[in-house]
Tab-separated table of C-alpha atoms in Angstrom:
chain	number	residue	atom	x	y	z
A	1	UNK	CA	107.989	121.723	103.523
A	2	UNK	CA	106.019	123.968	105.840
A	3	UNK	CA	102.719	122.539	105.142
A	4	UNK	CA	104.034	119.139	106.119
A	5	UNK	CA	105.030	120.733	109.533
A	6	UNK	CA	101.527	122.366	109.799
A	7	UNK	CA	100.051	118.841	109.036
A	8	UNK	CA	101.945	117.115	111.448
A	9	UNK	CA	101.443	119.995	114.200
A	10	UNK	CA	97.790	119.520	113.479
A	11	UNK	CA	97.575	115.940	113.749
A	12	UNK	CA	99.453	115.907	117.033
A	13	UNK	CA	96.822	118.311	118.488
A	14	UNK	CA	93.888	116.557	117.135
A	15	UNK	CA	95.126	113.289	118.619
A	16	UNK	CA	95.678	115.487	121.948
A	17	UNK	CA	99.361	115.113	122.248
A	18	UNK	CA	101.710	117.089	123.316
A	19	UNK	CA	105.074	117.440	121.964
A	20	UNK	CA	106.567	115.797	124.990
A	21	UNK	CA	104.559	113.089	124.631
A	22	UNK	CA	106.203	112.084	121.311
A	23	UNK	CA	109.395	110.786	122.888
A	24	UNK	CA	107.224	107.893	124.422
A	25	UNK	CA	105.483	107.147	120.821
A	26	UNK	CA	108.548	107.267	118.668
A	27	UNK	CA	111.675	108.094	121.024
A	28	UNK	CA	112.426	111.431	120.167
A	29	UNK	CA	113.338	113.817	122.732
A	30	UNK	CA	110.798	117.031	122.643
A	31	UNK	CA	113.330	119.175	121.571
A	32	UNK	CA	114.062	117.493	118.574
A	33	UNK	CA	110.583	117.061	117.465
A	34	UNK	CA	109.995	120.551	118.178
A	35	UNK	CA	112.583	121.710	115.752
A	36	UNK	CA	110.936	119.242	113.251
A	37	UNK	CA	107.519	120.892	113.815
A	38	UNK	CA	108.739	124.239	113.618
A	39	UNK	CA	110.680	123.642	110.435
A	40	UNK	CA	113.493	121.322	110.458
A	41	UNK	CA	114.265	119.598	107.773
A	42	UNK	CA	113.722	115.888	108.426
A	43	UNK	CA	115.386	112.941	106.813
A	44	UNK	CA	112.724	110.657	105.108
A	45	UNK	CA	112.955	107.950	107.728
A	46	UNK	CA	112.332	110.746	110.390
A	47	UNK	CA	109.330	111.566	108.560
A	48	UNK	CA	108.121	108.416	108.192
A	49	UNK	CA	108.829	107.505	111.834
A	50	UNK	CA	106.930	110.533	113.207
A	51	UNK	CA	103.986	109.837	110.736
A	52	UNK	CA	103.594	106.244	112.335
A	53	UNK	CA	103.431	107.755	115.748
A	54	UNK	CA	100.769	109.847	114.626
A	55	UNK	CA	98.996	107.149	112.823
A	56	UNK	CA	99.685	108.614	109.530
A	57	UNK	CA	101.280	107.758	106.654
A	58	UNK	CA	103.811	109.590	103.886
A	59	UNK	CA	102.465	109.443	100.432
A	60	UNK	CA	103.996	110.905	97.013
A	61	UNK	CA	101.416	111.765	94.903
A	62	UNK	CA	101.863	112.416	91.400
A	63	UNK	CA	101.281	116.316	90.574
A	64	UNK	CA	98.540	115.857	87.661
A	65	UNK	CA	96.387	113.729	91.004
A	66	UNK	CA	97.048	115.991	93.545
A	67	UNK	CA	94.024	118.360	93.100
A	68	UNK	CA	91.796	115.244	92.928
A	69	UNK	CA	93.055	113.772	95.960
A	70	UNK	CA	92.867	116.682	97.980
A	71	UNK	CA	89.371	117.144	96.797
A	72	UNK	CA	88.382	113.520	98.087
A	73	UNK	CA	90.213	114.476	101.444
A	74	UNK	CA	88.262	117.504	101.779
A	75	UNK	CA	84.933	115.353	101.389
A	76	UNK	CA	84.457	117.441	97.859
A	77	UNK	CA	84.624	114.230	95.843
A	78	UNK	CA	83.045	110.648	95.892
A	79	UNK	CA	85.214	107.681	96.738
A	80	UNK	CA	83.026	105.210	94.647
A	81	UNK	CA	82.983	107.233	91.382
A	82	UNK	CA	85.804	109.731	92.104
A	83	UNK	CA	83.189	112.526	90.806
A	84	UNK	CA	82.772	115.726	92.126
A	85	UNK	CA	80.123	116.335	95.006
A	86	UNK	CA	79.778	119.631	94.175
A	87	UNK	CA	79.579	121.517	90.807
A	88	UNK	CA	80.423	118.737	88.396
A	89	UNK	CA	79.380	115.228	88.842
A	90	UNK	CA	80.984	114.327	85.556
A	91	UNK	CA	84.335	115.471	86.733
A	92	UNK	CA	87.549	112.473	86.343
A	93	UNK	CA	88.369	109.914	88.730
A	94	UNK	CA	91.392	111.345	90.498
A	95	UNK	CA	92.559	107.626	91.477
A	96	UNK	CA	92.290	106.429	87.988
A	97	UNK	CA	95.953	105.839	87.029
A	98	UNK	CA	97.393	106.463	90.274
A	99	UNK	CA	98.678	102.907	91.021
A	100	UNK	CA	98.970	101.642	87.350
A	101	UNK	CA	102.183	99.922	86.356
A	102	UNK	CA	104.075	102.065	84.003
A	103	UNK	CA	106.063	99.195	82.425
A	104	UNK	CA	109.368	99.915	84.437
């Protein structure tokens, strides 16, 4: 969960916001937001609210797709082909099968 806290803090700062600014954006008092950012364990609906206030989305990514998605977000994978932009241009498409219906 610490990675989530770091991402929230990084995003807030990159938007030029202070912790107290979150009260105006999402209605969460500064103290509550500060606890969340410093390691609190938010409920999913709270995390979604904070993400929305930071112009973010909460996503669940299948374990076997995480590396490909991270590579894409880091600019190391091509959006159109899903291929690796660095060493191996024939890398598997990280998006392949991500949203396919599994019949459930």
